[in-house]
PDB file of C-alpha atoms in Angstrom:
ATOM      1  CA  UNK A   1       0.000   0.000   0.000  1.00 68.00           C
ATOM      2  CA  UNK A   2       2.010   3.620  -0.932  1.00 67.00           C
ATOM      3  CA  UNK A   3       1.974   5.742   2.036  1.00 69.00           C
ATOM      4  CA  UNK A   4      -0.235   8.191   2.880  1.00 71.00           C
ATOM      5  CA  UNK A   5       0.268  12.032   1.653  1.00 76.00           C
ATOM      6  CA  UNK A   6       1.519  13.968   4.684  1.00 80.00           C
ATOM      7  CA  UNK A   7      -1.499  16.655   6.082  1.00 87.00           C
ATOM      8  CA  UNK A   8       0.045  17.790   8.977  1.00 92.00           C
ATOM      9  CA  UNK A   9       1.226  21.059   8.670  1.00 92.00           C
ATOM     10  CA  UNK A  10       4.942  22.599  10.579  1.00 95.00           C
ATOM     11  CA  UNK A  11       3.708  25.371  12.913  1.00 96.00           C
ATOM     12  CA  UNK A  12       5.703  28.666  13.932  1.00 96.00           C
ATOM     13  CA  UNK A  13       5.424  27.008  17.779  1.00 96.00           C
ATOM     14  CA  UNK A  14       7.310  23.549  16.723  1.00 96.00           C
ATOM     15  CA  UNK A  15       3.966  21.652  16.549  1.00 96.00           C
ATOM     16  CA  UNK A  16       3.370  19.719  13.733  1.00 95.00           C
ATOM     17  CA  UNK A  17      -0.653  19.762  13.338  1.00 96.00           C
ATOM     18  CA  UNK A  18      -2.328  16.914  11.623  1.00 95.00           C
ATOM     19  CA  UNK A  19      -4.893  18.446   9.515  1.00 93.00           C
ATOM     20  CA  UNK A  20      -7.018  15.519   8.854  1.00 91.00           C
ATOM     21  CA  UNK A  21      -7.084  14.178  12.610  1.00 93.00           C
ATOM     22  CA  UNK A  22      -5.985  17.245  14.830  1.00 96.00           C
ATOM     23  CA  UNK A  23      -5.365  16.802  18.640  1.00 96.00           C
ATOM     24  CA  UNK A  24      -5.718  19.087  21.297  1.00 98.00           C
ATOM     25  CA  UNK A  25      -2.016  18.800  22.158  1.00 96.00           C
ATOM     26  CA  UNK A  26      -0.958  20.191  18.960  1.00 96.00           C
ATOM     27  CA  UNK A  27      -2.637  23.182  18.890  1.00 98.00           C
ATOM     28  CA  UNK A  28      -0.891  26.396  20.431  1.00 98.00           C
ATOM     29  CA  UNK A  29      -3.089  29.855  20.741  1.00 98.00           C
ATOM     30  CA  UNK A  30       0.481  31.453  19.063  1.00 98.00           C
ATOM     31  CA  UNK A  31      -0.172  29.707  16.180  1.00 98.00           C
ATOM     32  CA  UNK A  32      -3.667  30.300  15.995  1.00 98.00           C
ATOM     33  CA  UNK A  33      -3.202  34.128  16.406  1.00 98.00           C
ATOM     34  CA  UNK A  34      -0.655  34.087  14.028  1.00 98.00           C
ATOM     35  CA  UNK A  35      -2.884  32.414  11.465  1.00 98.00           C
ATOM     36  CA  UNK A  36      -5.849  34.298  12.159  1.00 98.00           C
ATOM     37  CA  UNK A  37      -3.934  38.029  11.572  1.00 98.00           C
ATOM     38  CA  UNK A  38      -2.641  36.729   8.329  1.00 98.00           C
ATOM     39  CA  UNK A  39      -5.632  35.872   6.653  1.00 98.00           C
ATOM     40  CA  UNK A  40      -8.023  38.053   5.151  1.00 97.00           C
ATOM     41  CA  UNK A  41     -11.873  38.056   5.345  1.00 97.00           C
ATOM     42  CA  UNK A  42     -13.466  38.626   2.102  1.00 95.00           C
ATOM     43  CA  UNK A  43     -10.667  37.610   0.155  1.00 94.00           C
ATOM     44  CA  UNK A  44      -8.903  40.859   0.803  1.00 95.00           C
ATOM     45  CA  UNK A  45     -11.749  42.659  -1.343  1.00 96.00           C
ATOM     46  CA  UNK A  46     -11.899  45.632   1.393  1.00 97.00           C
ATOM     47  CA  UNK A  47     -10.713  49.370   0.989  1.00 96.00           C
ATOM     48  CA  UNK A  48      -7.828  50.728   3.933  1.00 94.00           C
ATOM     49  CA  UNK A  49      -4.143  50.018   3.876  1.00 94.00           C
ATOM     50  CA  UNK A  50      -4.379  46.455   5.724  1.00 96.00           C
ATOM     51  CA  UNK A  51      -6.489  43.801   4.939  1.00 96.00           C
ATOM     52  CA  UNK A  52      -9.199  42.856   7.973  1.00 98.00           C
ATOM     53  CA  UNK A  53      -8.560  39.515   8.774  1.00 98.00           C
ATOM     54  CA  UNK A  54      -9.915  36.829  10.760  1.00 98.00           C
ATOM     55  CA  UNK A  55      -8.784  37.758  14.210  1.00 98.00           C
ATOM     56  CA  UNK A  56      -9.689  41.095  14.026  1.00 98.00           C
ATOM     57  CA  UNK A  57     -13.355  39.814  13.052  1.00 98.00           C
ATOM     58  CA  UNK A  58     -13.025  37.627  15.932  1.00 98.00           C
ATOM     59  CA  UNK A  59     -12.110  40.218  18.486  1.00 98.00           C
ATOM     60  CA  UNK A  60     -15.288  42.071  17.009  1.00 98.00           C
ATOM     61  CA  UNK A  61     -17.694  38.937  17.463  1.00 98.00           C
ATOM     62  CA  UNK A  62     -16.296  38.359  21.251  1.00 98.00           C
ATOM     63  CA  UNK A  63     -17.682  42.038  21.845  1.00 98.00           C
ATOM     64  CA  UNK A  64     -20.562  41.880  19.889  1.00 98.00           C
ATOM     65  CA  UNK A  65     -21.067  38.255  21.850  1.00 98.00           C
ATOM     66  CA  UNK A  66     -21.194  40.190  24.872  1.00 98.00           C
ATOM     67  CA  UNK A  67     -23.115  43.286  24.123  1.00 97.00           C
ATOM     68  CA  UNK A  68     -25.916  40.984  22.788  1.00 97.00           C
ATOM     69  CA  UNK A  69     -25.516  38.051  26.209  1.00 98.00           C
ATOM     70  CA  UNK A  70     -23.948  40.544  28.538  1.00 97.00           C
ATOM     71  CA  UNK A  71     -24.614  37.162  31.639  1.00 98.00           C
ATOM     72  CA  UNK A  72     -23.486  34.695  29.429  1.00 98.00           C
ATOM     73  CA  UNK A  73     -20.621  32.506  31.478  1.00 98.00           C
ATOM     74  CA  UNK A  74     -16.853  33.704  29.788  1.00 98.00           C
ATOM     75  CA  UNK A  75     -16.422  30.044  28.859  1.00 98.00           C
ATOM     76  CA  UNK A  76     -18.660  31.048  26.057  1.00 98.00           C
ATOM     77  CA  UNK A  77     -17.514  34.588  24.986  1.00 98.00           C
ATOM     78  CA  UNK A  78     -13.988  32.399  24.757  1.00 98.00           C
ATOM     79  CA  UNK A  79     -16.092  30.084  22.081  1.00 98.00           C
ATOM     80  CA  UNK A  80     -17.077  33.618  20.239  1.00 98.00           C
ATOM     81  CA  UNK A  81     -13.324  34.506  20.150  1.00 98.00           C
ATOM     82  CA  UNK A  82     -12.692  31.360  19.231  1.00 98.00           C
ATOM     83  CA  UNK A  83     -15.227  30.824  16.722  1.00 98.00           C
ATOM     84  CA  UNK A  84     -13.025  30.649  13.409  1.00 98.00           C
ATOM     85  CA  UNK A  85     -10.158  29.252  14.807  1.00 98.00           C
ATOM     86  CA  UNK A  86     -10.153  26.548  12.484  1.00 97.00           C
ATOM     87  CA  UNK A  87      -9.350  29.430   9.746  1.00 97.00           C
ATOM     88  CA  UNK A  88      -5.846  29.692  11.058  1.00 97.00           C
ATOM     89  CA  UNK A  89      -5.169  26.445   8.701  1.00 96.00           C
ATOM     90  CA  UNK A  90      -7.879  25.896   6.248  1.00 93.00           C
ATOM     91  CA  UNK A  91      -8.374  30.015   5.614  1.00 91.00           C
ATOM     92  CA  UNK A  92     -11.356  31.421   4.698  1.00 89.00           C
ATOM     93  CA  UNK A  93     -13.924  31.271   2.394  1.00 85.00           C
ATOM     94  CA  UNK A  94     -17.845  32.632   2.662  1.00 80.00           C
ATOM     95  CA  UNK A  95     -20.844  30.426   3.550  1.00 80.00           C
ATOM     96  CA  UNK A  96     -21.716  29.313   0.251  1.00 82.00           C
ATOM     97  CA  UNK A  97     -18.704  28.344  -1.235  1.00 85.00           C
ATOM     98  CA  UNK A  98     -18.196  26.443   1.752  1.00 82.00           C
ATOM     99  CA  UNK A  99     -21.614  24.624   1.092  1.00 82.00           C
ATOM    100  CA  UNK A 100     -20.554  24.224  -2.190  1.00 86.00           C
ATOM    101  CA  UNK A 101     -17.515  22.242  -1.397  1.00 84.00           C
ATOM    102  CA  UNK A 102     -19.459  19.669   0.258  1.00 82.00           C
ATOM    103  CA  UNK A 103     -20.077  18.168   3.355  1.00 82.00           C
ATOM    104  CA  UNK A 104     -16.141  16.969   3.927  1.00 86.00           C
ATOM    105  CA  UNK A 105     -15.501  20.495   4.663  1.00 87.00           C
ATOM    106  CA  UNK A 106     -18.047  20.872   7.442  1.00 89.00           C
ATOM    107  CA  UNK A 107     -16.345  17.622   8.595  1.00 92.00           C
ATOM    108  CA  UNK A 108     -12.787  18.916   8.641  1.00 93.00           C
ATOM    109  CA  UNK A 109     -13.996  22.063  10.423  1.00 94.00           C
ATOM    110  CA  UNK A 110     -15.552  20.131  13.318  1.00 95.00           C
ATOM    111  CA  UNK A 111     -12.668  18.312  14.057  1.00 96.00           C
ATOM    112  CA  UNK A 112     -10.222  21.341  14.037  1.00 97.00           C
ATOM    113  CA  UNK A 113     -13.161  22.958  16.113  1.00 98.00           C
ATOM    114  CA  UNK A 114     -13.337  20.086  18.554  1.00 98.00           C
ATOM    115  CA  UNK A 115      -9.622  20.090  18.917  1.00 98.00           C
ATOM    116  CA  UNK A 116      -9.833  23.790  19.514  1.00 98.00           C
ATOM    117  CA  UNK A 117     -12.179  23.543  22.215  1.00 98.00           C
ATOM    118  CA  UNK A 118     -10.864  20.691  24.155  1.00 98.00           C
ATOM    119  CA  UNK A 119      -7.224  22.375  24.224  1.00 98.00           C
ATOM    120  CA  UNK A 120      -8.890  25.197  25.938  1.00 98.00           C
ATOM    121  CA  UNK A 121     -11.040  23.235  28.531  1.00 97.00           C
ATOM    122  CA  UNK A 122     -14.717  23.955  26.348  1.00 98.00           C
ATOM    123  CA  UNK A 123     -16.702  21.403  24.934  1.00 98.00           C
ATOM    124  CA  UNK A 124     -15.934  19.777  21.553  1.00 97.00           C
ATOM    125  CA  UNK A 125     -19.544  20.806  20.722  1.00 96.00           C
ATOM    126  CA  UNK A 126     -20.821  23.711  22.224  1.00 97.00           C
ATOM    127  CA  UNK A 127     -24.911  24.001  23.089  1.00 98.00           C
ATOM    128  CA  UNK A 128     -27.191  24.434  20.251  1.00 98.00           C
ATOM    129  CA  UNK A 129     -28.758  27.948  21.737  1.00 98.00           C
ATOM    130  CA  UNK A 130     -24.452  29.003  22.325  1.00 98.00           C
ATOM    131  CA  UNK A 131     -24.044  28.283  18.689  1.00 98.00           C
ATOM    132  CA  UNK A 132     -26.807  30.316  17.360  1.00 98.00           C
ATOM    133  CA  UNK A 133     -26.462  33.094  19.607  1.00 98.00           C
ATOM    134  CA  UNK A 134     -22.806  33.387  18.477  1.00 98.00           C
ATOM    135  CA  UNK A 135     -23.855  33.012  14.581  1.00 97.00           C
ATOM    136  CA  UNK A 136     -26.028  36.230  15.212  1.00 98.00           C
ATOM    137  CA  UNK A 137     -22.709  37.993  16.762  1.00 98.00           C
ATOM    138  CA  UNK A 138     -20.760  36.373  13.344  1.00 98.00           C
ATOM    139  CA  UNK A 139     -23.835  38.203  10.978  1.00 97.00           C
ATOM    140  CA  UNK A 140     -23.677  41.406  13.059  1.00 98.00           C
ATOM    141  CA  UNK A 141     -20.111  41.684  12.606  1.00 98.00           C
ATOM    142  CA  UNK A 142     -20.673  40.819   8.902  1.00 98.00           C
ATOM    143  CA  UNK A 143     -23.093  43.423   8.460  1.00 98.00           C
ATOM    144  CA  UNK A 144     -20.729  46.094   9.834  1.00 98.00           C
ATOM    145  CA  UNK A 145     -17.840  45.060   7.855  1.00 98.00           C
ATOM    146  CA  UNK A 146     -19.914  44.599   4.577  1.00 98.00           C
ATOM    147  CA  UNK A 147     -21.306  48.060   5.153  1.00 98.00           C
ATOM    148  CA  UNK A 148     -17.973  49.887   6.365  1.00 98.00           C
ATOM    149  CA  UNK A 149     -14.922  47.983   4.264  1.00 98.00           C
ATOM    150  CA  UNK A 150     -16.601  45.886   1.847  1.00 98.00           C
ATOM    151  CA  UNK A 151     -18.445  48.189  -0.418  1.00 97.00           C
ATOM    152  CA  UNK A 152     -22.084  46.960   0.094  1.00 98.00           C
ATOM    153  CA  UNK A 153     -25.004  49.456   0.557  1.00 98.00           C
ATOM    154  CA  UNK A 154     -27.197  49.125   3.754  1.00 98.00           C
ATOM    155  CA  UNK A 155     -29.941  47.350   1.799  1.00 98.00           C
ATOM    156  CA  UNK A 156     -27.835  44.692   0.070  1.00 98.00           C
ATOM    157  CA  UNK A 157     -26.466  43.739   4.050  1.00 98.00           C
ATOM    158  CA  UNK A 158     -29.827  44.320   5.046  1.00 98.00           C
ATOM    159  CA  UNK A 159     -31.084  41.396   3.080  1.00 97.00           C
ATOM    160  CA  UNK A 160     -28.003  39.276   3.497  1.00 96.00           C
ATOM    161  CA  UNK A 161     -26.610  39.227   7.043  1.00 96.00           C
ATOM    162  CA  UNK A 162     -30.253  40.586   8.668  1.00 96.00           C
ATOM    163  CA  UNK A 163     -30.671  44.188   9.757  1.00 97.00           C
ATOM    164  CA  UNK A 164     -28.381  44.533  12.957  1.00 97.00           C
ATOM    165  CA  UNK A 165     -30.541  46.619  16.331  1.00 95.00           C
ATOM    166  CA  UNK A 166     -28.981  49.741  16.527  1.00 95.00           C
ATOM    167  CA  UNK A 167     -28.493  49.900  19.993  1.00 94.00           C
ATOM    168  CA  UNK A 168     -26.288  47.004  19.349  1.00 94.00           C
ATOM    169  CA  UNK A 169     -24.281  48.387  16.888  1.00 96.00           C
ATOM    170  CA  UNK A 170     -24.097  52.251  17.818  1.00 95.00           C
ATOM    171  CA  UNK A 171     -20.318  53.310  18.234  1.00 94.00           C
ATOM    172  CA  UNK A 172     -18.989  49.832  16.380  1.00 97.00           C
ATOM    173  CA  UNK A 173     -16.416  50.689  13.886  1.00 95.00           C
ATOM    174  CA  UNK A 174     -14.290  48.296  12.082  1.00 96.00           C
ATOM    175  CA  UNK A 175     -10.576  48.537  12.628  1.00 88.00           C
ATOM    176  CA  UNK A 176      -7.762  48.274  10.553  1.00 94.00           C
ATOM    177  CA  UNK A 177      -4.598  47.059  11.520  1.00 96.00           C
ATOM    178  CA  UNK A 178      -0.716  46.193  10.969  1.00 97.00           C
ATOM    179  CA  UNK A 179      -1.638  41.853  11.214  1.00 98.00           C
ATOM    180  CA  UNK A 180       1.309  41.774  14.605  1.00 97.00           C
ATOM    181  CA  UNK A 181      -1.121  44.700  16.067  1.00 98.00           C
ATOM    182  CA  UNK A 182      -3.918  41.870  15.970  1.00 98.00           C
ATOM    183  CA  UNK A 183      -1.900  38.735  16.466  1.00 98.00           C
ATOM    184  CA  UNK A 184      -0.972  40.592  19.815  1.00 98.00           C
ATOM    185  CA  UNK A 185      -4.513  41.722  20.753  1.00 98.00           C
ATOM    186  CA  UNK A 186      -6.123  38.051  20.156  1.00 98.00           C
ATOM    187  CA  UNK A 187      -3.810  36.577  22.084  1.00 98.00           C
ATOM    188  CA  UNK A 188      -4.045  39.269  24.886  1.00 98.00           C
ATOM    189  CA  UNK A 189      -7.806  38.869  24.848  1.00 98.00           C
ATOM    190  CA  UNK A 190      -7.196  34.738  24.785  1.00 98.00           C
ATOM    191  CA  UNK A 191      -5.621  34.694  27.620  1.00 98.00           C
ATOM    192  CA  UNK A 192      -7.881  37.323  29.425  1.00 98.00           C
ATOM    193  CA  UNK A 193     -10.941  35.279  29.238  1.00 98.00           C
ATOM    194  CA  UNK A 194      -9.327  31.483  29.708  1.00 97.00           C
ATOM    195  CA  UNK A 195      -7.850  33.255  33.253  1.00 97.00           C
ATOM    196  CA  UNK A 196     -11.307  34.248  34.089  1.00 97.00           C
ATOM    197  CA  UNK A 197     -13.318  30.788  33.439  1.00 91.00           C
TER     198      UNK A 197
END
């Protein structure tokens, strides 16, 4: 039988991740951080001098996560922070090229989710109500980057991502920043809420 094709991946920590059957051991919240700064949300199809990537989004969701469940436990504004943490290997794409790919994706992401999780003491699968109420931080946050660095109008966001409450999103701005700027603030804020659970 020929040998399988390696799909682990080196890491900047030393670890050597296996893609297709990730532990919790292997996974380092450097690494993640570093990822996350580096890649772009909306395949880099936003105006500024930096492109917004996936752990500034996240930062943004965590916040939103808590404006919208200010008494939810921190265990689960971690799981908002952490949210696309699989992204820091398999990038990102939107929601329905992901569905187009098939369900092997969804499949890949669970795993890299559940090996997330576990690292950091939460659940492989977090509660059904958890999940949804951090998908409605995810759309807010996509409405406000749609509508402030992606070039959509209000309407088009409006029927896409779901008009956000404007008490919830009064004073939110998107930020641009240098991607060691972020990879230093999503750690920062890591390690904030795993000392408080």
């Amino acid at each position: 039988m020929p040998p399988q094709p390696r799909a682990w991946q080196r890491m900047l920590s030393g670890r050597r991740l296996d893609l297709l059957d990730p532990t919790p051991m292997d996974i380092e919240i450097e690494d993640i951080a570093h990822g996350l700064a580096f890649v772009a949300r909306w395949n880099g199809q936003t105006i500024g001098d930096y492109a917004y990537s996936v752990a500034e989004h996240s930062l943004l969701v965590e916040q939103i996560y808590a404006l919208i469940q200010p008494k939810a436990p921190i265990k689960w504004r971690l799981a908002a922070l952490l949210h696309d943490a699989p992204e820091y290997v398999i990038g990102d794409m939107i929601s329905p090229v992901k569905a187009a790919v098939g369900p092997n994706y969804g499949e890949l992401d669970d795993r890299l989710t559940a090996a997330i999780h576990i690292r950091f003491g939460l659940p492989a699968g977090l509660p059904v109500a958890v999940k949804k109420q951090i998908k409605t931080a995810d759309k807010i946050s996509a409405w406000l980057e749609a509508t402030q660095i992606a070039g959509f109008t209000v309407a088009e966001a409006d029927k896409l991502f779901g008009k956000p409450a404007p008490d919830i999103i009064k004073g939110l701005r998107i930020h641009l920043r240098a991607p060691l700027a972020v990879r230093q603030d999503f750690t920062a804020r890591h390690n904030e809420l795993l000392n408080q659970i």
